[in-house]
Amino acid sequence: MPSAAITCWWAVGVLYQIYPRSFQDADGDGIGDLAGIIARLPYLVDLGVDAIWLSPIFPSPMADFGYDIADYVGIDPLFGTMDDFDALVAAAHGNGLKVILDLVPNHTSDRHPWFVESRASRDNPKRDWYLWRDPAPDGGPPNNWLSEFGGSGWQYDETTRQYYYHAFLAQQPDLNWRNPKVREAIYQVMRFWLGRGVDGFRVDVIWHLIKDELFRDNPPNPDFKPEMPPHAALHPVYSADRPETLQVVAEMRRVIDEFDARVLIGEIYLPIERLVAYYGEGLAGAQLPFNFALLSTPWHARTLAQLIDRYEAALPQGAWPNWVLGNHDRPRIASRVGLAQSRVAAMLLLTLRGTPTMYYGDEIGMQQVAIAPEQVRDPFEKNVPGIGVGRDGCRTPMQWDASAHGGFSAAQPWLPLAEHYAQENVANLSADAQSILNLYRALISLRKRLPQLAHGDYAPLAADGDLLLYRRHDATGSVLIALNLGAQPVSVVSDTIGLDGEILLSTAMDRGGERVGSELSLRGHEGVIVGPAPEEVV
Ligand code: GLC
Ligand code: MG
């Protein structure tokens, strides 16, 4: 199903998420910054990624580490200045890298001047920019909606004796997206950054933007278990994924399309069938509604094969797929599936059909770092302690080398470094020809060389025991991917699938060039890409 989309940079390229606090600190305050990112651009060029997405860098009280924005069109001094930002965009573009910013339109900080005005009086012109409601007859919250970070989603405000709604922290009041002035204000923010050269946005919690006009109670979730985060007690049918949200997404897309070759990416945690609605009618919505299914699907050949089939089948005609293996909200892949299997995960991510998004540090096998109670920074963990929702463990400093603080900073970093950073770091892994880092480099480079991997069709072949087998093909040829999801060896016999060619890459990085005969054997936790020998590829 070829489509126009497949030649765009965001379709053929690899996206790389940077969590700016934790990538590289240049000014020695223990917190990563823009100058640090600039200094590390050569690393990203060498890795081969095409675009960087930065989590929020705007002025913020940092109650939710930048996802509480007090000024949409500035740079927080922690990260640098607007000049630093312009320098970053220029340097990235000079190196062929696109720059994607985080847009957080669902809520502002409670210190944003809009909210300061809004809460000042009931008749303030900005009152209706947020969601204010009278107390329930008993004085309690207006309805049963819950905050994603624990407790009620409603905060009582003494000054005007009403409640305001916050889907996340009380310091993150939700904007009223039914108000056209709010829409226009955020669209102006988008134009400000696009005009400065930014290549697109990843839109935070885009499926939350519009809430039920009648503020009806959410129904209980019958599958709720006490070990789940408390907000899972209700089905958020009235507080998220409302049909009107898709109109807003289409409007955002029109702003994106006022500029050349920009991208709109949506953060969306919804079942696949709902997720794909965010491509919009006639594909006029987000170009890439983030597909997070790999973050939660049980890591077995059959469940993964079913997931891929379901997703491919659900995609609207002409929609371009995408896959995400990690982000700043979810446990690290290397901890979820194990270090050995995370190489197979890398091969899966970079051989599936659709734009791959990597999370900083996954390419060096960064693990979840244990966070002692007194080191907890994440407000989610502070509000809902002890059930494993904390996000600090996947946000720890990038491990660059064996020097003090891992080459991340001259000072004590804001979160602890992984215990074994002196071994597991960019410098060491670069020098090891068979490291996960060099595997990532080889996978990205192969994806660029082989048109079948970049934009060929996907054809499932088998999901049997621990073996996951599929083909990527176009008119010029086909590439076979065989992944062993388990620790025991497996083998594939060739007659039915027509194995032909040689091993272009093994996750173990030691079988390149091996001819594939009638049988292909995989060691435990091994994946291989089989295709025509390089000299046969034009
Ligand atoms: C998104 C962000 C997360 C943040 C939340 C509230 O899910 O990825 O980090 O806490 O939105 O803005
Ligand atoms: Mg710094």
Coordinates of C-alpha atoms and ligand atoms in Angstrom, one line a residue:
M1 CA 0.0 0.0 0.0
P2 CA 2.4 2.7 -1.1
S3 CA 1.6 6.2 -0.1
A4 CA 3.0 9.7 -0.4
A5 CA 3.9 9.7 3.2
I6 CA 6.7 7.2 2.9
T7 CA 9.2 9.6 1.4
C8 CA 8.9 12.2 4.2
W9 CA 11.7 12.5 6.7
W10 CA 9.5 11.5 9.6
A11 CA 8.4 8.4 7.8
V12 CA 11.8 7.1 6.7
G13 CA 13.8 8.5 9.6
V14 CA 14.5 7.3 13.1
L15 CA 13.3 9.5 16.0
Y16 CA 15.3 9.8 19.2
Q17 CA 13.8 11.1 22.4
I18 CA 16.0 13.2 24.7
Y19 CA 15.0 13.9 28.2
P20 CA 17.0 17.1 28.5
R21 CA 17.5 17.0 32.3
S22 CA 19.4 13.8 31.9
F23 CA 21.3 13.9 28.6
Q24 CA 24.3 16.1 29.2
D25 CA 25.0 18.9 31.7
A26 CA 27.3 21.6 30.3
D27 CA 27.1 24.2 33.0
G28 CA 27.9 22.0 36.0
D29 CA 24.7 22.2 38.0
G30 CA 23.9 18.5 37.8
I31 CA 21.0 19.0 35.4
G32 CA 21.3 18.5 31.6
D33 CA 20.9 21.5 29.4
L34 CA 20.8 22.7 25.8
A35 CA 24.5 23.4 25.5
G36 CA 25.0 19.8 26.7
I37 CA 22.8 18.5 23.9
I38 CA 24.7 20.6 21.3
A39 CA 28.0 19.1 22.6
R40 CA 26.6 15.6 22.0
L41 CA 25.2 16.1 18.5
P42 CA 28.1 14.3 17.0
Y43 CA 27.2 11.2 19.0
L44 CA 23.7 11.3 17.5
V45 CA 24.9 11.8 14.0
D46 CA 27.2 8.8 14.4
L47 CA 24.4 6.7 15.9
G48 CA 22.5 7.6 12.7
V49 CA 19.2 8.9 14.0
D50 CA 17.4 11.5 12.0
A51 CA 15.4 13.6 14.5
I52 CA 15.6 14.5 18.1
W53 CA 12.5 15.1 20.2
L54 CA 13.1 17.1 23.4
S55 CA 10.9 16.8 26.4
P56 CA 9.8 20.3 27.6
I57 CA 12.5 23.0 28.0
F58 CA 10.2 25.9 28.7
P59 CA 10.0 28.0 31.9
S60 CA 8.5 25.9 34.5
P61 CA 8.3 25.5 38.3
M62 CA 9.2 21.9 37.6
A63 CA 6.4 20.3 39.6
D64 CA 6.2 17.7 36.9
F65 CA 9.7 18.4 35.5
G66 CA 8.7 20.7 32.7
Y67 CA 5.3 19.3 31.9
D68 CA 3.9 22.2 34.0
I69 CA 4.7 25.2 31.7
A70 CA 4.6 28.8 32.9
D71 CA 5.6 30.3 29.6
Y72 CA 5.1 28.5 26.3
V73 CA 7.5 30.8 24.3
G74 CA 10.6 30.9 26.5
I75 CA 13.4 28.7 27.6
D76 CA 13.9 27.8 31.3
P77 CA 17.2 29.2 32.6
L78 CA 18.0 25.7 33.9
F79 CA 18.3 24.6 30.2
G80 CA 19.8 27.8 28.8
T81 CA 18.6 30.8 26.8
M82 CA 16.7 31.4 23.6
D83 CA 20.1 32.0 21.9
D84 CA 21.2 28.5 23.1
F85 CA 18.0 27.1 21.6
D86 CA 18.6 28.8 18.2
A87 CA 22.1 27.5 18.3
L88 CA 20.8 24.0 18.9
V89 CA 18.4 24.2 16.0
A90 CA 21.1 25.6 13.7
A91 CA 23.7 22.9 14.8
A92 CA 21.2 20.1 14.5
H93 CA 20.0 21.2 11.1
G94 CA 23.6 21.7 10.1
N95 CA 24.1 18.0 10.9
G96 CA 21.0 16.9 9.1
L97 CA 19.0 16.3 12.3
K98 CA 15.4 17.5 12.7
V99 CA 14.3 19.0 16.0
I100 CA 10.9 18.2 17.5
L101 CA 9.6 20.0 20.6
D102 CA 7.1 18.9 23.2
L103 CA 3.8 20.8 23.1
V104 CA 1.8 20.6 26.3
P105 CA -1.6 22.0 25.5
N106 CA -3.8 20.1 27.9
H107 CA -2.7 22.0 30.9
T108 CA -0.4 24.9 32.0
S109 CA 1.4 25.4 35.3
D110 CA -0.7 27.0 38.0
R111 CA 1.9 29.8 37.8
H112 CA 1.2 30.5 34.1
P113 CA -0.1 34.1 33.9
W114 CA -3.3 32.8 32.2
F115 CA -4.1 30.7 35.3
V116 CA -3.1 33.5 37.7
E117 CA -5.7 35.7 36.0
S118 CA -8.3 32.9 35.7
R119 CA -8.3 32.2 39.4
A120 CA -8.3 35.8 40.4
S121 CA -12.1 36.3 40.0
R122 CA -15.2 34.7 38.5
D123 CA -15.5 37.4 36.0
N124 CA -11.9 37.6 34.9
P125 CA -11.7 37.5 31.1
K126 CA -9.5 34.3 31.4
R127 CA -11.9 32.6 33.8
D128 CA -13.2 30.4 31.0
W129 CA -9.8 29.5 29.8
Y130 CA -9.8 26.7 32.5
L131 CA -12.4 24.3 33.8
W132 CA -14.1 25.9 36.8
R133 CA -17.2 24.3 38.4
D134 CA -19.3 24.8 41.5
P135 CA -18.9 22.3 44.4
A136 CA -21.3 19.4 44.6
P137 CA -24.3 20.1 46.9
D138 CA -22.3 18.5 49.8
G139 CA -19.4 20.9 49.1
G140 CA -17.2 18.1 47.6
P141 CA -15.8 17.9 44.1
P142 CA -18.2 18.5 41.1
N143 CA -17.9 14.9 39.9
N144 CA -15.9 11.7 40.4
W145 CA -13.1 12.4 37.9
L146 CA -9.7 11.3 39.2
S147 CA -6.2 12.7 38.7
E148 CA -3.8 10.5 36.8
F149 CA -1.4 11.2 39.7
G150 CA -3.7 10.1 42.5
G151 CA -6.7 11.6 44.3
S152 CA -9.5 13.7 42.9
G153 CA -9.0 15.6 39.7
W154 CA -10.6 18.7 41.3
Q155 CA -8.9 21.3 43.4
Y156 CA -10.9 23.7 45.5
D157 CA -9.9 27.3 45.3
E158 CA -10.8 29.5 48.3
T159 CA -10.6 32.8 46.4
T160 CA -13.6 32.2 44.2
R161 CA -15.1 29.1 46.0
Q162 CA -15.1 26.9 42.9
Y163 CA -13.1 23.8 41.9
Y164 CA -10.8 23.6 38.9
Y165 CA -10.0 20.4 37.1
H166 CA -6.6 19.0 36.7
A167 CA -6.0 15.7 34.9
F168 CA -2.5 15.5 36.5
L169 CA -1.1 17.5 39.4
A170 CA -3.1 20.3 41.1
Q171 CA -0.2 22.5 39.9
Q172 CA -1.3 21.5 36.3
P173 CA -4.7 23.0 35.7
D174 CA -6.4 21.8 32.5
L175 CA -7.1 24.4 29.8
N176 CA -10.6 24.6 28.4
W177 CA -10.2 23.5 24.8
R178 CA -13.9 24.3 24.1
N179 CA -12.9 28.0 24.3
P180 CA -11.7 29.3 20.8
K181 CA -9.4 31.8 22.5
V182 CA -7.5 29.0 24.1
R183 CA -7.2 27.2 20.8
E184 CA -5.9 30.3 19.0
A185 CA -3.4 31.0 21.8
I186 CA -1.8 27.6 21.6
Y187 CA -1.9 27.7 17.7
Q188 CA 0.1 30.9 18.0
V189 CA 2.6 29.1 20.3
M190 CA 3.0 26.5 17.6
R191 CA 3.6 29.1 14.9
F192 CA 6.2 30.8 17.1
W193 CA 8.3 27.7 17.3
L194 CA 7.7 26.5 13.7
G195 CA 8.7 29.9 12.6
R196 CA 11.9 29.5 14.6
G197 CA 12.7 26.4 12.6
V198 CA 11.3 23.6 14.7
D199 CA 10.4 20.6 12.6
G200 CA 7.3 19.5 14.5
F201 CA 5.7 18.7 17.9
R202 CA 5.1 15.7 20.0
V203 CA 1.8 16.7 21.6
D204 CA 1.4 15.7 25.3
V205 CA -1.7 13.7 26.2
I206 CA -3.5 14.8 23.1
W207 CA -6.4 12.5 23.7
H208 CA -7.2 14.4 27.0
L209 CA -7.8 17.8 25.4
I210 CA -11.6 17.9 25.4
K211 CA -13.8 16.9 28.3
D212 CA -17.5 16.0 28.5
E213 CA -19.6 19.2 28.2
L214 CA -22.0 17.8 30.9
F215 CA -19.1 16.7 33.2
R216 CA -20.8 13.4 33.7
D217 CA -19.3 10.9 36.2
N218 CA -16.9 8.3 34.9
P219 CA -18.2 4.7 35.3
P220 CA -16.3 2.3 37.5
N221 CA -13.7 -0.1 36.0
P222 CA -14.9 -3.6 36.9
D223 CA -11.4 -5.0 36.3
F224 CA -9.7 -2.6 38.8
K225 CA -7.4 -4.2 41.3
P226 CA -5.9 -2.5 44.4
E227 CA -2.3 -2.9 43.0
M228 CA -3.2 -0.7 40.0
P229 CA -2.7 3.1 40.1
P230 CA -5.8 4.6 41.8
H231 CA -7.0 6.5 38.7
A232 CA -7.6 3.1 37.0
A233 CA -10.6 2.6 39.3
L234 CA -12.7 4.5 36.7
H235 CA -13.1 4.2 32.9
P236 CA -12.3 7.8 31.8
V237 CA -15.0 7.8 29.1
Y238 CA -16.1 11.3 29.9
S239 CA -12.8 12.9 30.7
A240 CA -10.7 11.7 27.7
D241 CA -10.9 10.6 24.1
R242 CA -14.1 12.6 23.5
P243 CA -15.1 12.7 19.8
E244 CA -14.6 16.6 19.6
T245 CA -10.9 16.0 20.3
L246 CA -10.4 14.9 16.8
Q247 CA -11.5 18.3 15.5
V248 CA -8.8 19.9 17.6
V249 CA -6.2 17.5 16.3
A250 CA -7.2 18.4 12.7
E251 CA -6.9 22.1 13.6
M252 CA -3.4 21.6 14.9
R253 CA -2.5 19.7 11.8
R254 CA -3.6 22.7 9.7
V255 CA -1.2 24.9 11.7
I256 CA 1.6 22.3 11.0
D257 CA 0.7 22.4 7.3
E258 CA 1.1 26.2 7.2
F259 CA 4.8 25.3 7.2
D260 CA 6.8 22.9 4.9
A261 CA 7.6 19.4 5.9
R262 CA 6.7 19.5 9.6
V263 CA 5.2 16.7 11.7
L264 CA 2.5 16.4 14.3
I265 CA 3.0 13.5 16.7
G266 CA 0.4 12.6 19.3
E267 CA 1.0 11.0 22.7
I268 CA -1.9 8.6 22.9
Y269 CA -2.4 5.7 25.3
L270 CA -5.5 4.0 23.8
P271 CA -6.4 0.6 22.4
I272 CA -5.2 0.3 18.8
E273 CA -8.7 0.6 17.4
R274 CA -9.2 4.0 19.1
L275 CA -5.6 5.1 18.6
V276 CA -5.8 5.0 14.8
A277 CA -8.7 7.5 14.8
Y278 CA -6.1 10.1 15.6
Y279 CA -4.8 9.9 12.0
G280 CA -8.0 11.8 11.4
E281 CA -10.6 11.8 8.6
G282 CA -8.8 11.6 5.3
L283 CA -5.5 11.5 7.3
A284 CA -6.0 15.2 8.3
G285 CA -5.0 14.5 11.9
A286 CA -1.7 13.5 13.4
Q287 CA 0.8 12.1 11.0
L288 CA 2.1 9.8 13.8
P289 CA -0.2 8.9 16.7
F290 CA 2.4 7.3 18.9
N291 CA 1.9 3.6 19.0
F292 CA 3.0 2.5 22.5
A293 CA 1.7 -1.1 22.2
L294 CA 5.3 -2.6 22.5
L295 CA 5.6 -1.0 26.0
S296 CA 2.9 -3.2 27.4
T297 CA 2.4 -6.2 25.2
P298 CA 3.7 -9.5 26.8
W299 CA 7.0 -10.3 25.2
H300 CA 6.2 -13.5 23.4
A301 CA 6.4 -14.3 19.7
R302 CA 2.7 -15.0 19.4
T303 CA 1.4 -12.0 21.3
L304 CA 3.8 -9.7 19.3
A305 CA 2.8 -11.2 16.0
Q306 CA -0.9 -10.7 16.9
L307 CA -0.2 -7.1 17.9
I308 CA 1.6 -6.3 14.7
D309 CA -1.2 -7.9 12.6
R310 CA -3.9 -6.1 14.6
Y311 CA -2.1 -2.8 14.2
E312 CA -1.4 -3.2 10.5
A313 CA -5.0 -4.2 9.9
A314 CA -6.4 -1.2 11.9
L315 CA -4.3 1.4 10.0
P316 CA -6.5 3.6 7.8
Q317 CA -5.7 3.5 4.1
G318 CA -2.4 5.4 3.5
A319 CA -1.6 6.0 7.2
W320 CA 2.0 5.5 8.1
P321 CA 2.7 3.2 11.1
N322 CA 5.1 3.9 14.0
W323 CA 6.6 2.0 16.9
V324 CA 7.9 3.1 20.3
L325 CA 10.1 1.0 22.6
G326 CA 10.7 3.3 25.5
N327 CA 10.0 6.8 26.9
H328 CA 10.3 8.9 30.0
D329 CA 7.2 7.5 31.6
R330 CA 7.7 3.7 31.3
P331 CA 10.2 1.2 32.6
R332 CA 13.3 0.7 30.5
I333 CA 13.1 -2.0 27.9
A334 CA 16.4 -3.6 29.0
S335 CA 14.8 -4.1 32.5
R336 CA 11.5 -5.3 31.2
V337 CA 12.7 -8.0 28.8
G338 CA 16.3 -8.4 30.0
L339 CA 19.6 -7.2 28.5
A340 CA 20.0 -10.1 26.2
Q341 CA 16.5 -9.8 24.8
S342 CA 16.7 -6.1 24.5
R343 CA 19.0 -6.6 21.5
V344 CA 16.2 -8.6 19.9
A345 CA 13.8 -5.8 20.8
A346 CA 16.1 -3.4 19.0
M347 CA 16.1 -5.5 15.9
L348 CA 12.3 -5.7 16.1
L349 CA 11.9 -1.9 16.5
L350 CA 14.2 -1.2 13.6
T351 CA 12.8 -3.8 11.2
L352 CA 9.1 -3.3 11.6
R353 CA 7.2 -1.2 9.1
G354 CA 6.8 2.3 10.4
T355 CA 8.8 5.1 12.1
P356 CA 10.8 3.9 15.0
T357 CA 11.2 6.0 18.1
M358 CA 14.1 5.4 20.4
Y359 CA 14.5 6.6 24.0
Y360 CA 17.9 8.0 25.0
G361 CA 20.1 5.4 26.6
D362 CA 18.2 2.4 25.3
E363 CA 21.0 2.1 22.7
I364 CA 23.5 1.4 25.5
G365 CA 21.2 -1.0 27.3
M366 CA 20.4 1.4 30.1
Q367 CA 18.4 -0.3 32.9
Q368 CA 15.9 0.9 35.4
V369 CA 17.9 2.5 38.2
A370 CA 16.8 1.7 41.8
I371 CA 15.7 4.9 43.5
A372 CA 15.9 5.0 47.3
P373 CA 12.9 6.6 49.0
E374 CA 14.9 9.8 49.8
Q375 CA 16.0 10.1 46.2
V376 CA 12.5 10.1 44.7
R377 CA 11.8 13.2 42.6
D378 CA 8.8 12.1 40.5
P379 CA 5.5 13.6 41.8
F380 CA 3.6 10.5 40.7
E381 CA 5.7 8.3 43.0
K382 CA 5.4 10.8 45.8
N383 CA 1.6 10.9 45.5
V384 CA 1.2 7.1 45.0
P385 CA 4.2 5.6 46.7
G386 CA 5.3 2.0 46.7
I387 CA 3.3 0.4 43.9
G388 CA 6.0 0.9 41.2
V389 CA 4.6 3.8 39.3
G390 CA 7.7 6.0 39.8
R391 CA 9.4 7.3 36.7
D392 CA 12.7 8.4 38.1
G393 CA 14.3 5.0 37.3
C394 CA 14.0 5.5 33.6
R395 CA 15.1 9.1 33.7
T396 CA 18.6 8.7 35.1
P397 CA 21.7 10.5 33.6
M398 CA 23.1 9.2 30.3
Q399 CA 26.2 7.1 30.9
W400 CA 28.9 8.5 28.6
D401 CA 32.1 7.3 30.1
A402 CA 33.8 5.9 33.3
S403 CA 34.7 9.3 34.7
A404 CA 33.0 10.8 37.8
H405 CA 29.3 11.2 37.2
G406 CA 29.6 9.2 34.0
G407 CA 30.7 12.2 31.9
F408 CA 27.2 13.5 32.4
S409 CA 28.1 16.4 34.7
A410 CA 30.9 17.9 36.7
A411 CA 28.5 17.9 39.7
Q412 CA 26.3 15.5 41.5
P413 CA 23.5 14.7 39.1
W414 CA 19.9 15.4 39.9
L415 CA 19.1 11.6 39.9
P416 CA 21.6 8.9 40.7
L417 CA 23.6 7.2 37.9
A418 CA 23.2 3.5 37.2
E419 CA 25.5 1.5 39.5
H420 CA 27.6 0.0 36.8
Y421 CA 28.0 3.1 34.7
A422 CA 31.8 2.7 34.7
Q423 CA 31.4 -0.4 32.5
E424 CA 28.2 0.3 30.8
N425 CA 28.8 3.6 29.0
V426 CA 29.1 5.0 25.5
A427 CA 32.9 5.1 25.5
N428 CA 33.3 1.4 26.5
L429 CA 30.5 0.1 24.3
S430 CA 31.8 2.1 21.3
A431 CA 35.1 0.3 21.6
D432 CA 33.4 -3.1 21.7
A433 CA 32.5 -4.2 18.2
Q434 CA 29.7 -6.5 19.4
S435 CA 28.1 -4.2 21.9
I436 CA 24.4 -3.3 21.9
L437 CA 25.4 0.3 20.9
N438 CA 27.2 -1.0 17.8
L439 CA 24.2 -3.2 17.1
Y440 CA 22.0 -0.2 17.1
R441 CA 24.4 1.6 14.8
A442 CA 24.4 -1.3 12.4
L443 CA 20.6 -1.7 12.5
I444 CA 20.0 2.0 11.8
S445 CA 22.5 1.9 9.0
L446 CA 21.0 -1.2 7.4
R447 CA 17.6 0.3 7.6
K448 CA 18.9 3.2 5.6
R449 CA 20.6 1.0 3.1
L450 CA 17.8 -1.4 2.4
P451 CA 14.6 0.2 0.9
Q452 CA 12.6 -2.9 2.1
L453 CA 13.4 -2.0 5.7
A454 CA 12.7 1.7 5.3
H455 CA 9.4 1.4 3.5
G456 CA 8.7 -2.1 2.2
D457 CA 5.5 -4.0 3.0
Y458 CA 5.3 -6.2 6.1
A459 CA 4.4 -9.9 5.7
P460 CA 4.0 -12.1 8.7
L461 CA 5.5 -15.6 8.2
A462 CA 5.3 -17.4 11.5
A463 CA 5.0 -17.1 15.3
D464 CA 5.9 -20.5 16.7
G465 CA 7.1 -21.0 20.2
D466 CA 9.8 -18.4 20.7
L467 CA 10.3 -17.8 17.0
L468 CA 8.9 -14.6 15.3
L469 CA 9.4 -14.6 11.6
Y470 CA 8.4 -11.9 9.1
R471 CA 9.4 -10.5 5.8
R472 CA 9.8 -6.9 4.5
H473 CA 9.5 -6.7 0.8
D474 CA 9.1 -4.3 -2.2
A475 CA 9.2 -4.7 -5.9
T476 CA 13.0 -5.0 -5.8
G477 CA 13.3 -7.8 -3.3
S478 CA 12.7 -9.1 0.2
V479 CA 14.4 -9.3 3.5
L480 CA 13.7 -11.9 6.2
I481 CA 13.7 -11.2 9.9
A482 CA 13.9 -14.1 12.3
L483 CA 13.8 -13.3 16.0
N484 CA 14.3 -15.7 18.9
L485 CA 12.3 -14.4 21.9
G486 CA 13.6 -17.1 24.2
A487 CA 16.8 -18.4 25.8
Q488 CA 16.8 -21.8 23.9
P489 CA 18.1 -22.2 20.4
V490 CA 15.5 -22.5 17.6
S491 CA 15.7 -23.3 14.0
V492 CA 13.8 -22.5 10.8
V493 CA 13.6 -24.8 7.8
S494 CA 13.7 -22.9 4.6
D495 CA 11.5 -24.8 2.0
T496 CA 8.3 -23.1 2.9
I497 CA 9.6 -19.6 3.4
G498 CA 12.2 -19.5 0.7
L499 CA 15.2 -18.5 2.7
D500 CA 17.7 -17.1 0.3
G501 CA 20.8 -15.0 0.7
E502 CA 23.0 -14.4 3.7
I503 CA 22.9 -13.1 7.2
L504 CA 23.2 -9.4 6.9
L505 CA 23.2 -8.8 10.6
S506 CA 22.9 -10.9 13.8
T507 CA 22.0 -9.4 17.1
A508 CA 25.3 -11.0 18.3
M509 CA 27.2 -9.1 15.6
D510 CA 29.2 -12.2 14.7
R511 CA 27.5 -13.9 11.7
G512 CA 27.5 -11.3 9.0
G513 CA 28.0 -12.8 5.6
E514 CA 27.1 -16.3 6.6
R515 CA 25.3 -18.1 3.7
V516 CA 21.8 -19.4 4.7
G517 CA 21.2 -22.9 3.5
S518 CA 18.2 -25.1 4.0
E519 CA 18.0 -24.4 7.7
L520 CA 18.6 -21.3 9.7
S521 CA 19.6 -21.8 13.4
L522 CA 19.3 -19.1 16.0
R523 CA 21.0 -19.1 19.4
G524 CA 19.0 -18.1 22.5
H525 CA 18.1 -14.4 22.4
E526 CA 19.3 -14.1 18.8
G527 CA 17.8 -12.3 15.9
V528 CA 19.0 -12.2 12.4
I529 CA 18.2 -10.3 9.2
V530 CA 18.6 -12.4 6.1
G531 CA 18.8 -10.8 2.6
P532 CA 20.6 -10.7 -0.6
A533 CA 24.4 -10.3 -0.2
P534 CA 25.5 -6.7 -0.2
E535 CA 27.1 -7.1 -3.7
E536 CA 23.7 -8.2 -5.0
V537 CA 22.1 -5.0 -3.6
V538 CA 22.3 -2.0 -5.8
Ligands
GLC1 C1 2.5 13.0 29.6 C2 4.0 13.1 29.8 C3 4.3 12.8 31.3 C4 3.6 13.9 32.1 C5 2.1 14.0 31.7 C6 1.5 15.2 32.2 O1 2.0 11.7 29.8 O2 4.7 12.2 29.0 O3 5.6 12.8 31.6 O4 3.7 13.7 33.5 O5 1.9 14.0 30.4 O6 1.9 16.3 31.5
MG2 MG 23.1 22.2 33.5

